[in-house]
């Protein structure tokens, strides 16, 4: 009789991208309990969690909102988000007690002295009330996303008060060291300053979130301002009410905003806990992380070109100096032998040394052009401003291609010789010092010629054709080739991504697992397939894990690639990313040592399996370090 086919050892469990991302935000919330973190660092994670949840309802929920709203799966997402919000509220109250031990107090108005109340009454009248909108209920469908509102009335809902975004949510109490009071609590205290004819009525807190998407996904620079103006017209996806909000008013808001009951959260005030970042910023240094010792590559910043003529340089930020990237751009601007500079810029912030170096280079007469991504979500306005600054200085801002440019590349041509920086992170001076990322500096001709071809093709509004580097769907091809080559009992694969959701890559991993390969997955945020018997590791620590790396054992001769792309259909099919090989033997060993340390991490890890996620803390193996 023919034998029955052997059952696969690894059976997949599918998870929606949205559910996986909420699980990630649960891990962020869990960081508030880290016994090895200082108090203010644990509090910082509460603020990060709050900002993340806003991003979830403004952007990450959009697919499920459009396609699955009302299903049991969608309602489960809402249940998990509400559970996290309720947990965060309880944690906030616990933090208030712990902060009191440091001499930091978030006071209620009833705890203020008479003189303090008089001061804040004057502050509200002079600084807040003139900027505050009082809105009639007829305008509920037009309410703004993420603003903090109060509702009031006698019997029926009559007045809506929108607090100004320009006024801090948390205010210091003058003369009382460590004393703070919430703006919302003060407004409640003096509702007569905000309601018509000086009425003094109870106020009830609420806020809503709208889906935030550009009206035109292919907007070019001249269309971008109009597209940004239309962005906040998105549908409301979420409503938060304080727990004592009058039921009749709550129903009025829900119906007017077109929400289902399970999309309305009743939670304990204060709403929007992101304001705790103010306490973190102003709290004592003794309750924050001590600064790390940052290693600087010897001799590189003074003369990067001579250095790279001898050997490649690979850095691991933030443990090794992100300033080396800025120094590379600065030397390109100052060196009279430099003829041309090219850069991809995605999230660069309001102040940026690399961008200033590009302006300096253009003013010095060099040929400078940038692929500045005007559609970087939530950074569009900042990048629009930079486009004007670049144009005014003579930097050519290249047309936006049909796909977003998310690659990280800086190209310099000096006296006919080419040099490049390729990275896994953004050219952002803040993120560069807070995110773990790899930077490769090289003068290797096969890499530099491909980077030039990449810029040239996009300037000519053509799809890049590269010989060694990978962009677009060819990154998927690279991953599939590498995985399939390891699909045997001696095979070994290490993948490190923020997001792993590409169906073809996940299917190839399952086949490799069932053929006996060792598979190590280090996934920070979202993964849409998990297998019983395989432990997927997620690192959440002091620094945001951001590097994207793929390593294949290749019969003992490891092949290692890194780049800007997560393994998601969006990144591989609808963006121009860059994945680059680590060719230098010393650099390759360094990347592998870091990956292998993270595979063994038992201090910052969560182990993800189909049955849930388990904390792996308190051990001696710290994967968030160098060496």
Coordinates of N, CA and C in Angstrom, one line a residue, residues 166-364:
X166 N -2.1 74.5 20.7 CA -0.8 75.3 20.9 C -0.5 75.4 22.4
X167 N -1.5 75.1 23.3 CA -1.3 75.2 24.7 C -0.9 73.8 25.3
X168 N 0.2 73.7 26.1 CA 0.6 72.4 26.6 C -0.6 71.8 27.5
X169 N -0.7 70.5 27.4 CA -1.7 69.7 28.2 C -1.3 69.6 29.6
X170 N -0.1 69.8 29.9 CA 0.4 69.7 31.3 C 1.2 71.0 31.6
X171 N 0.8 71.7 32.7 CA 1.4 73.0 33.1 C 2.1 72.9 34.4
X172 N 3.2 73.5 34.5 CA 3.9 73.6 35.8 C 3.2 74.6 36.7
X173 N 3.1 74.3 38.0 CA 2.6 75.2 39.0 C 3.7 76.1 39.5
X174 N 3.6 77.4 39.2 CA 4.6 78.3 39.6 C 4.9 78.3 41.1
X175 N 6.2 78.2 41.4 CA 6.6 78.2 42.8 C 6.5 76.9 43.6
X176 N 6.0 75.9 42.9 CA 5.8 74.6 43.6 C 6.6 73.5 42.8
X177 N 7.9 73.3 43.2 CA 8.8 72.4 42.5 C 8.2 71.0 42.4
X178 N 8.2 70.5 41.2 CA 7.6 69.2 40.9 C 6.1 69.2 40.8
X179 N 5.5 70.3 40.9 CA 4.0 70.4 40.8 C 3.5 70.7 39.4
X180 N 2.6 69.9 38.9 CA 2.0 70.1 37.6 C 0.5 70.0 37.7
X181 N -0.2 70.6 36.8 CA -1.7 70.5 36.7 C -2.1 70.3 35.3
X182 N -3.1 69.5 35.0 CA -3.5 69.3 33.6 C -4.4 70.5 33.1
X183 N -4.2 70.9 31.9 CA -5.0 71.9 31.3 C -6.4 71.6 31.4
X184 N -6.8 70.3 31.0 CA -8.2 69.9 31.0 C -8.8 70.1 32.3
X185 N -8.1 69.7 33.4 CA -8.7 69.8 34.8 C -8.9 71.3 35.1
X186 N -8.0 72.2 34.7 CA -8.2 73.6 34.9 C -9.4 74.2 34.2
X187 N -9.6 73.7 33.0 CA -10.8 74.2 32.2 C -12.1 73.7 32.8
X188 N -12.1 72.5 33.3 CA -13.2 72.0 34.1 C -13.5 73.0 35.3
X189 N -12.5 73.4 36.0 CA -12.6 74.2 37.2 C -13.2 75.5 36.8
X190 N -12.9 76.1 35.7 CA -13.4 77.4 35.3 C -14.2 77.3 34.0
X191 N -15.1 76.5 33.9 CA -15.9 76.3 32.7 C -16.6 77.7 32.4
X192 N -16.8 78.5 33.4 CA -17.5 79.8 33.1 C -16.7 80.7 32.2
X193 N -15.4 80.5 32.1 CA -14.6 81.3 31.2 C -14.7 80.8 29.7
X194 N -15.4 79.7 29.5 CA -15.4 79.1 28.1 C -16.8 79.0 27.6
X195 N -17.8 78.9 28.5 CA -19.2 78.8 28.0 C -19.9 80.1 27.8
X196 N -20.9 80.2 27.0 CA -21.6 81.4 26.7 C -22.2 82.0 28.0
X197 N -22.3 83.3 28.1 CA -22.9 84.1 29.2 C -22.4 83.6 30.6
X198 N -21.1 83.2 30.6 CA -20.5 82.8 31.9 C -21.2 81.7 32.6
X199 N -21.8 80.8 31.9 CA -22.4 79.7 32.6 C -21.3 78.8 33.3
X200 N -21.7 78.3 34.4 CA -20.8 77.3 35.1 C -21.4 76.0 35.2
X201 N -21.1 75.1 34.2 CA -21.7 73.8 34.0 C -20.6 72.7 34.0
X202 N -21.0 71.5 34.4 CA -20.0 70.4 34.3 C -19.6 70.2 32.8
X203 N -18.3 69.8 32.7 CA -17.7 69.5 31.4 C -17.3 68.0 31.4
X204 N -17.5 67.4 30.2 CA -17.2 66.0 30.0 C -16.2 65.9 28.8
X205 N -15.1 65.1 29.0 CA -14.0 65.1 28.1 C -14.3 64.0 27.0
X206 N -13.9 64.4 25.7 CA -14.0 63.4 24.6 C -13.0 63.7 23.6
X207 N -12.7 62.8 22.7 CA -11.8 63.0 21.5 C -12.1 62.0 20.5
X208 N -11.8 62.3 19.3 CA -12.1 61.3 18.2 C -10.8 61.3 17.3
X209 N -10.8 60.2 16.5 CA -9.7 60.0 15.5 C -10.3 59.7 14.1
X210 N -9.7 60.4 13.1 CA -10.1 60.2 11.8 C -9.0 59.4 11.0
X211 N -9.4 58.7 10.0 CA -8.4 58.1 9.1 C -7.7 59.2 8.3
X212 N -6.4 59.2 8.4 CA -5.6 60.2 7.8 C -4.9 59.7 6.5
X213 N -5.4 60.0 5.4 CA -4.7 59.6 4.1 C -4.7 60.7 3.1
X214 N -3.7 60.7 2.3 CA -3.6 61.8 1.3 C -4.7 61.5 0.2
X215 N -5.3 62.5 -0.2 CA -6.4 62.3 -1.3 C -5.8 61.8 -2.6
X216 N -4.5 62.1 -2.8 CA -3.8 61.7 -4.1 C -2.6 60.9 -3.7
X217 N -2.6 59.6 -3.9 CA -1.4 58.9 -3.6 C -0.2 59.2 -4.5
X218 N -0.5 59.8 -5.7 CA 0.6 60.1 -6.6 C 0.9 61.6 -6.7
X219 N 0.5 62.3 -5.7 CA 0.6 63.8 -5.7 C 2.1 64.2 -6.0
X220 N 2.3 65.1 -6.9 CA 3.6 65.6 -7.2 C 3.7 66.9 -6.3
X221 N 4.9 67.5 -6.4 CA 5.2 68.6 -5.5 C 4.2 69.8 -5.6
X222 N 3.8 70.1 -6.9 CA 2.8 71.2 -7.1 C 1.4 70.8 -6.6
X223 N 1.1 69.5 -6.5 CA -0.2 69.0 -6.0 C -0.3 68.7 -4.5
X224 N 0.9 68.6 -3.9 CA 1.0 68.1 -2.5 C 0.3 69.1 -1.6
X225 N 0.4 70.4 -1.6 CA -0.3 71.3 -0.7 C -1.8 71.0 -0.7
X226 N -2.4 70.9 -1.9 CA -3.8 70.7 -1.9 C -4.2 69.3 -1.3
X227 N -3.4 68.3 -1.6 CA -3.6 67.0 -1.1 C -3.6 67.0 0.5
X228 N -2.6 67.8 1.0 CA -2.5 67.9 2.5 C -3.7 68.6 3.1
X229 N -4.2 69.6 2.4 CA -5.4 70.3 2.9 C -6.6 69.4 3.1
X230 N -6.7 68.4 2.2 CA -7.8 67.5 2.2 C -7.7 66.3 3.1
X231 N -6.4 66.1 3.7 CA -6.2 64.9 4.4 C -7.1 64.6 5.5
X232 N -7.4 65.6 6.3 CA -8.2 65.4 7.6 C -9.7 65.2 7.3
X233 N -10.1 65.1 6.1 CA -11.5 64.8 5.7 C -11.8 63.4 5.9
X234 N -10.9 62.5 6.4 CA -11.2 61.1 6.5 C -12.3 60.8 7.4
X235 N -12.8 59.6 7.3 CA -13.9 59.1 8.1 C -13.5 58.9 9.6
X236 N -14.3 59.1 10.5 CA -14.0 58.9 11.9 C -14.0 57.4 12.2
X237 N -12.9 56.9 12.8 CA -12.7 55.5 13.1 C -12.8 55.2 14.6
X238 N -12.8 56.2 15.4 CA -12.6 55.9 16.9 C -13.1 57.1 17.6
X239 N -13.8 56.9 18.7 CA -14.3 57.9 19.7 C -14.0 57.5 21.1
X240 N -13.4 58.4 21.8 CA -13.1 58.1 23.3 C -14.0 59.1 24.1
X241 N -14.6 58.6 25.1 CA -15.4 59.4 26.0 C -14.9 59.1 27.4
X242 N -14.9 60.1 28.3 CA -14.7 59.8 29.7 C -15.8 58.9 30.3
X243 N -15.5 58.2 31.3 CA -16.5 57.1 31.7 C -17.8 57.7 32.2
X244 N -17.8 58.9 32.7 CA -19.1 59.5 33.2 C -19.8 60.3 32.2
X245 N -19.4 60.2 30.9 CA -20.1 61.0 29.9 C -21.6 60.6 29.8
X246 N -22.4 61.6 29.8 CA -23.9 61.3 29.8 C -24.3 60.4 28.6
X247 N -25.0 59.4 28.9 CA -25.4 58.4 27.8 C -26.1 59.0 26.6
X248 N -27.0 59.9 26.9 CA -27.8 60.5 25.7 C -26.8 61.3 24.8
X249 N -25.9 62.1 25.4 CA -25.0 62.8 24.7 C -24.0 61.9 23.9
X250 N -23.6 60.8 24.5 CA -22.8 59.8 23.9 C -23.4 59.3 22.6
X251 N -24.7 59.0 22.7 CA -25.4 58.5 21.6 C -25.5 59.5 20.5
X252 N -25.7 60.8 20.9 CA -25.8 61.9 19.9 C -24.5 61.9 19.1
X253 N -23.3 61.9 19.8 CA -22.0 61.9 19.2 C -21.8 60.7 18.3
X254 N -22.1 59.5 18.8 CA -21.9 58.3 18.0 C -22.7 58.3 16.7
X255 N -23.9 58.6 16.8 CA -24.8 58.6 15.5 C -24.3 59.7 14.5
X256 N -24.0 60.9 15.1 CA -23.5 62.0 14.2 C -22.2 61.7 13.5
X257 N -21.3 60.9 14.2 CA -20.0 60.5 13.6 C -20.1 59.2 12.8
X258 N -21.2 58.6 12.8 CA -21.3 57.3 12.0 C -20.6 56.2 12.5
X259 N -20.5 56.0 13.9 CA -19.8 54.9 14.5 C -20.7 53.9 15.0
X260 N -20.2 52.7 15.1 CA -20.9 51.6 15.8 C -20.6 51.6 17.3
X261 N -21.5 51.0 18.1 CA -21.2 51.0 19.6 C -19.9 50.5 20.0
X262 N -19.4 49.5 19.4 CA -18.1 48.9 19.8 C -16.9 49.8 19.3
X263 N -17.1 50.8 18.6 CA -16.1 51.8 18.2 C -16.0 53.0 19.1
X264 N -16.8 53.0 20.1 CA -16.8 54.0 21.1 C -16.3 53.5 22.4
X265 N -15.2 54.1 22.9 CA -14.6 53.6 24.2 C -14.9 54.6 25.3
X266 N -15.4 54.0 26.4 CA -15.6 54.8 27.6 C -14.4 54.4 28.6
X267 N -13.6 55.4 28.9 CA -12.4 55.1 29.7 C -12.2 56.3 30.7
X268 N -11.5 55.9 31.8 CA -11.2 56.9 32.8 C -10.4 58.1 32.3
X269 N -10.8 59.3 32.6 CA -9.9 60.4 32.3 C -8.7 60.4 33.1
X270 N -7.6 61.1 32.6 CA -7.5 61.9 31.4 C -7.4 61.1 30.2
X271 N -8.0 61.6 29.1 CA -7.8 61.0 27.8 C -6.5 61.4 27.1
X272 N -6.0 60.6 26.3 CA -4.7 60.9 25.5 C -3.5 61.1 26.5
X273 N -3.0 59.9 26.9 CA -1.9 59.9 27.9 C -0.5 60.3 27.4
X274 N -0.5 60.7 26.1 CA 0.8 61.1 25.5 C 1.4 62.3 26.3
X275 N 0.6 63.1 27.0 CA 1.1 64.2 27.8 C 2.2 63.9 28.8
X276 N 2.3 62.6 29.2 CA 3.2 62.2 30.2 C 4.7 62.4 29.7
X277 N 4.9 62.6 28.4 CA 6.2 62.9 27.9 C 6.8 64.2 28.5
X278 N 5.9 65.1 28.9 CA 6.4 66.3 29.5 C 7.1 66.0 30.9
X279 N 6.5 65.1 31.6 CA 7.1 64.7 32.9 C 8.4 64.0 32.7
X280 N 8.5 63.2 31.7 CA 9.7 62.5 31.3 C 10.8 63.5 31.0
X281 N 10.5 64.5 30.2 CA 11.4 65.4 29.7 C 12.0 66.3 30.9
X282 N 11.1 66.6 31.8 CA 11.5 67.5 32.9 C 11.9 66.8 34.2
X283 N 11.7 65.5 34.2 CA 12.0 64.8 35.5 C 13.5 64.7 35.7
X284 N 13.9 64.2 36.9 CA 15.4 64.1 37.2 C 16.1 63.1 36.4
X285 N 17.4 63.4 36.1 CA 18.2 62.5 35.3 C 18.5 61.2 36.0
X286 N 18.4 61.2 37.3 CA 18.6 59.9 38.1 C 17.6 58.9 37.8
X287 N 16.4 59.2 37.3 CA 15.4 58.3 36.9 C 15.3 58.0 35.4
X288 N 16.4 58.3 34.7 CA 16.4 58.0 33.3 C 17.6 57.2 33.0
X289 N 17.7 56.6 31.8 CA 18.9 55.9 31.4 C 20.1 56.7 31.4
X290 N 21.2 56.1 31.9 CA 22.5 56.8 31.7 C 22.9 56.8 30.3
X291 N 23.6 57.9 29.8 CA 24.0 57.9 28.4 C 24.9 56.8 28.1
X292 N 24.8 56.2 26.9 CA 25.7 55.1 26.5 C 27.0 55.7 26.0
X293 N 28.0 54.9 26.0 CA 29.3 55.3 25.4 C 29.3 55.0 23.9
X294 N 29.4 56.1 23.1 CA 29.3 55.9 21.7 C 30.7 55.8 21.1
X295 N 30.9 54.7 20.3 CA 32.2 54.5 19.7 C 32.2 55.3 18.4
X296 N 33.4 55.9 18.1 CA 33.6 56.7 16.9 C 34.6 56.0 16.1
X297 N 34.4 55.8 14.8 CA 35.4 55.2 13.9 C 36.6 56.1 13.8
X298 N 37.8 55.6 14.1 CA 39.0 56.5 14.1 C 39.4 56.9 12.7
X299 N 39.6 58.2 12.6 CA 40.1 58.7 11.3 C 39.1 58.8 10.2
X300 N 37.8 58.4 10.4 CA 36.9 58.4 9.3 C 36.3 59.8 9.1
X301 N 35.9 60.5 10.1 CA 35.3 61.8 10.0 C 36.2 62.9 9.3
X302 N 37.5 62.8 9.6 CA 38.4 63.8 9.1 C 38.7 63.6 7.6
X303 N 38.7 62.3 7.2 CA 39.0 62.0 5.8 C 38.3 60.7 5.4
X304 N 37.0 60.8 5.2 CA 36.3 59.5 4.9 C 36.7 58.9 3.5
X305 N 37.1 59.8 2.6 CA 37.4 59.2 1.3 C 38.7 58.4 1.2
X306 N 39.7 58.9 1.9 CA 41.0 58.1 2.0 C 40.7 56.8 2.8
X307 N 39.9 56.9 3.8 CA 39.5 55.7 4.6 C 38.8 54.7 3.7
X308 N 37.8 55.1 2.9 CA 37.1 54.2 2.1 C 37.9 53.6 0.9
X309 N 38.9 54.3 0.5 CA 39.8 53.8 -0.5 C 40.5 52.5 -0.1
X310 N 40.6 52.4 1.3 CA 41.3 51.2 1.8 C 40.3 50.1 2.2
X311 N 39.2 50.4 2.7 CA 38.3 49.4 3.2 C 36.9 50.0 3.5
X312 N 35.9 49.0 3.5 CA 34.5 49.4 3.8 C 34.4 49.7 5.3
X313 N 33.4 50.5 5.7 CA 33.1 50.7 7.1 C 31.6 50.4 7.4
X314 N 31.4 49.6 8.3 CA 30.0 49.3 8.7 C 29.8 49.7 10.2
X315 N 28.8 50.5 10.4 CA 28.5 51.0 11.8 C 27.2 50.5 12.2
X316 N 27.0 50.3 13.6 CA 25.8 49.9 14.2 C 25.3 51.0 15.1
X317 N 24.4 51.8 14.7 CA 23.9 52.9 15.5 C 22.8 52.3 16.5
X318 N 22.7 53.0 17.6 CA 23.3 54.2 18.0 C 24.6 54.0 18.8
X319 N 25.0 52.7 18.9 CA 26.2 52.4 19.7 C 27.5 52.9 19.0
X320 N 27.4 53.0 17.7 CA 28.5 53.6 17.0 C 28.0 54.9 16.3
X321 N 28.8 55.9 16.2 CA 28.4 57.3 16.1 C 27.6 57.6 14.8
X322 N 26.3 58.0 14.9 CA 25.5 58.4 13.8 C 26.2 59.7 13.2
X323 N 26.9 60.4 14.0 CA 27.6 61.6 13.5 C 28.5 61.3 12.3
X324 N 28.9 60.1 12.2 CA 29.8 59.7 11.0 C 29.1 59.9 9.7
X325 N 27.8 59.7 9.7 CA 27.0 59.8 8.5 C 26.9 61.3 8.2
X326 N 26.7 62.1 9.2 CA 26.6 63.6 9.0 C 27.9 64.1 8.6
X327 N 29.0 63.6 9.1 CA 30.4 64.0 8.8 C 30.7 63.7 7.3
X328 N 30.2 62.5 6.8 CA 30.4 62.1 5.4 C 29.8 63.2 4.5
X329 N 28.5 63.6 4.8 CA 27.9 64.6 4.0 C 28.5 65.9 4.1
X330 N 29.0 66.3 5.3 CA 29.6 67.6 5.5 C 31.0 67.6 4.7
X331 N 31.8 66.6 4.7 CA 33.0 66.6 4.0 C 32.7 66.6 2.5
X332 N 31.7 66.0 2.0 CA 31.3 66.1 0.6 C 31.0 67.5 0.2
X333 N 30.4 68.3 1.1 CA 30.0 69.7 0.8 C 31.3 70.5 0.8
X334 N 32.2 70.2 1.7 CA 33.4 71.1 1.9 C 34.5 70.8 0.9
X335 N 34.7 69.6 0.5 CA 35.8 69.1 -0.3 C 35.7 69.7 -1.7
X336 N 36.7 70.5 -2.2 CA 36.6 71.1 -3.5 C 36.7 70.0 -4.6
X337 N 37.2 68.8 -4.3 CA 37.3 67.8 -5.4 C 36.0 67.1 -5.6
X338 N 35.0 67.3 -4.7 CA 33.7 66.6 -4.9 C 32.9 67.3 -6.0
X339 N 32.4 66.5 -6.9 CA 31.7 67.1 -8.1 C 30.2 66.9 -8.0
X340 N 29.8 65.8 -7.4 CA 28.3 65.5 -7.4 C 27.9 64.8 -6.2
X341 N 26.7 65.1 -5.7 CA 26.1 64.5 -4.5 C 24.6 64.2 -4.8
X342 N 24.2 62.9 -4.4 CA 22.8 62.5 -4.5 C 22.4 62.0 -3.2
X343 N 21.1 62.1 -2.9 CA 20.6 61.6 -1.6 C 19.1 61.3 -1.7
X344 N 18.7 60.2 -1.0 CA 17.3 60.0 -0.8 C 17.0 60.5 0.6
X345 N 15.9 61.2 0.7 CA 15.5 61.8 2.0 C 14.0 61.4 2.3
X346 N 13.7 60.8 3.4 CA 12.4 60.3 3.7 C 11.8 61.1 4.9
X347 N 12.2 60.7 6.1 CA 11.8 61.4 7.3 C 13.1 62.1 7.9
X348 N 13.2 63.4 7.6 CA 14.4 64.1 8.0 C 14.2 65.1 9.1
X349 N 13.0 65.4 9.5 CA 12.7 66.3 10.6 C 12.8 67.8 10.2
X350 N 12.7 68.7 11.2 CA 12.7 70.1 11.0 C 14.1 70.7 10.8
X351 N 15.1 70.1 11.6 CA 16.5 70.5 11.5 C 17.3 69.3 11.1
X352 N 18.2 69.4 10.1 CA 18.9 68.3 9.7 C 20.3 68.7 9.1
X353 N 21.3 68.1 9.7 CA 22.7 68.5 9.3 C 23.0 68.0 7.9
X354 N 22.5 66.8 7.5 CA 22.8 66.3 6.2 C 22.1 67.2 5.1
X355 N 20.9 67.6 5.4 CA 20.2 68.5 4.4 C 20.9 69.8 4.3
X356 N 21.4 70.3 5.4 CA 22.2 71.6 5.4 C 23.5 71.4 4.6
X357 N 24.1 70.2 4.7 CA 25.3 70.0 3.9 C 25.0 69.9 2.4
X358 N 23.9 69.4 2.1 CA 23.5 69.3 0.7 C 23.3 70.8 0.1
X359 N 22.7 71.6 0.9 CA 22.5 73.0 0.6 C 23.8 73.7 0.4
X360 N 24.7 73.4 1.4 CA 26.1 74.0 1.3 C 26.8 73.6 0.0
X361 N 26.7 72.3 -0.3 CA 27.3 71.7 -1.5 C 26.8 72.4 -2.8
X362 N 25.5 72.6 -2.8 CA 24.9 73.2 -4.0 C 25.4 74.7 -4.1
X363 N 25.4 75.4 -3.0 CA 25.9 76.8 -3.1 C 27.4 76.9 -3.4
X364 N 28.1 75.8 -3.2 CA 29.5 75.8 -3.6 C 29.7 75.4 -5.1

